């Protein structure tokens, strides 16, 4: 009885602590959402107004601005880069999981070490290269560069998922006369589909969030949402209502994606190094 | 049956060889072309006096020598290291603490965790924007609260003493959740019997931590320190949007300096040299960290991958 009471108190304490931490981390997010519904004047009022008549004017302004075009661009670039990366990444991840080729360990480590590669180091040569190829300010340029990071990420995370598939299933299929490609396509890939979906979402988030490469390689046509946000901030200066509205629109897919992969966050965020 | 096998086997073998080719070769060709080639090209550029609009001239290590003699370069290197060390230290301490606090089974925990993990999924640029709004000198909420509790308002983004803390605060808000996530995953691998023993045991808390929790937290800690160090050394987005590197150069990171040399001063050669310096510094740091952090004794490996 005594122990039960003690544990109830303990639970309450931990509940309060958890709520407090959550509120602190959530606050900036909440504040931006609230600001996005305020008029230009209300944003600056201190003490802050918590009760006010929300206005959709900021969203209306953003919907008719370049930002929506940039947002759409971001989604296209992220989706195409994800597609290419998953195609190549799942093949190679399967290779590393099932076959041991000479030097495969060194190769895997090299691929992992791409996580350390500073974007600034690749961006300078790519800037010069793409300029001479006429690829500056095109979606293709960004898709290609994002593939570097997304492919290496996919290989590591997907290898973990393929490792978990029991090899007996594949052997049974082989005995049924399946070719290696058929085994991969008809047995292994379908079994790994939840892993592939997870990897796909992480690739999308990474590409959507990238800033330095997009800032460097685009000027107008291929500008992405983060670059657009930075530009909004420069041009609008202190029109925080509109900036917040754009930030909220941009966050929506990322938040939805996060909810979808909430159980696999550890795998995605640690490059599959911790499971 | 045997005849059938004899027909099938050579076909199988060629199929297998072709399949292996398909698995590895396209990806490796892509990665080598997209990584090795630009990097080699960039080493090459860094050896030239290359200012956009002028004919490049080979100067060997001239750009590097010029950098190493520049006070600005060392200041920026120091600032980058200072931001890295401070952020990693705060995030690790706070993250482990919050990880323990959130490891309890209480109703609604899934929801709390989801909210806490959100910041790290957002674009660093967006995090920078959030804090630019919150830290604003005249209408920012942080100063408003500081004044409420009787403290002096601070010019977070322009004061030479505090600007770097604005950057650190943003990074800590965004990435402490990452350490929490890894801590929770580590604590999750502790067998329930052991955890029960830990709560019954009346041993000194530190001993309890060292002998029961630490072995399972070693891998998460190592990964967290590694990933956070690598990412803060490369930091670009947050200072770009929050302070623009100012006041002066006091919040300029190496990546920002490289970017500025390329786009503001058109010094392509110098920019490449700086970017190579970042590559080298990240590599050196990772190697040092791996030396310090890799386990000397065997740690439990059944559930935790010890790769790297």
Coordinates of C-alpha atoms in Angstrom, one line a residue, chain B residues 46 49 55-56 77-78 107 121 123 189 212 222 236-237 244 253 262 266 278 302 306:
Chain B
X46 CA 42.4 25.8 -53.9
X49 CA 44.9 32.5 -57.3
X55 CA 42.5 34.4 -65.3
X56 CA 43.4 31.8 -62.6
X77 CA 38.1 28.9 -36.5
X78 CA 38.1 29.7 -32.8
X107 CA 0.2 8.2 -19.6
X121 CA 13.0 17.5 -37.7
X123 CA 14.9 22.9 -41.1
X189 CA 17.8 -1.7 -24.3
X212 CA 23.9 -0.3 -14.6
X222 CA 29.3 8.2 -28.5
X236 CA 25.9 27.5 -41.7
X237 CA 22.1 28.1 -41.7
X244 CA 24.5 37.2 -40.6
X253 CA 31.5 30.0 -38.8
X262 CA 32.8 32.8 -52.8
X266 CA 34.4 36.2 -55.5
X278 CA 36.6 22.3 -42.8
X302 CA 23.1 -8.2 -28.5
X306 CA 28.7 -1.3 -32.3

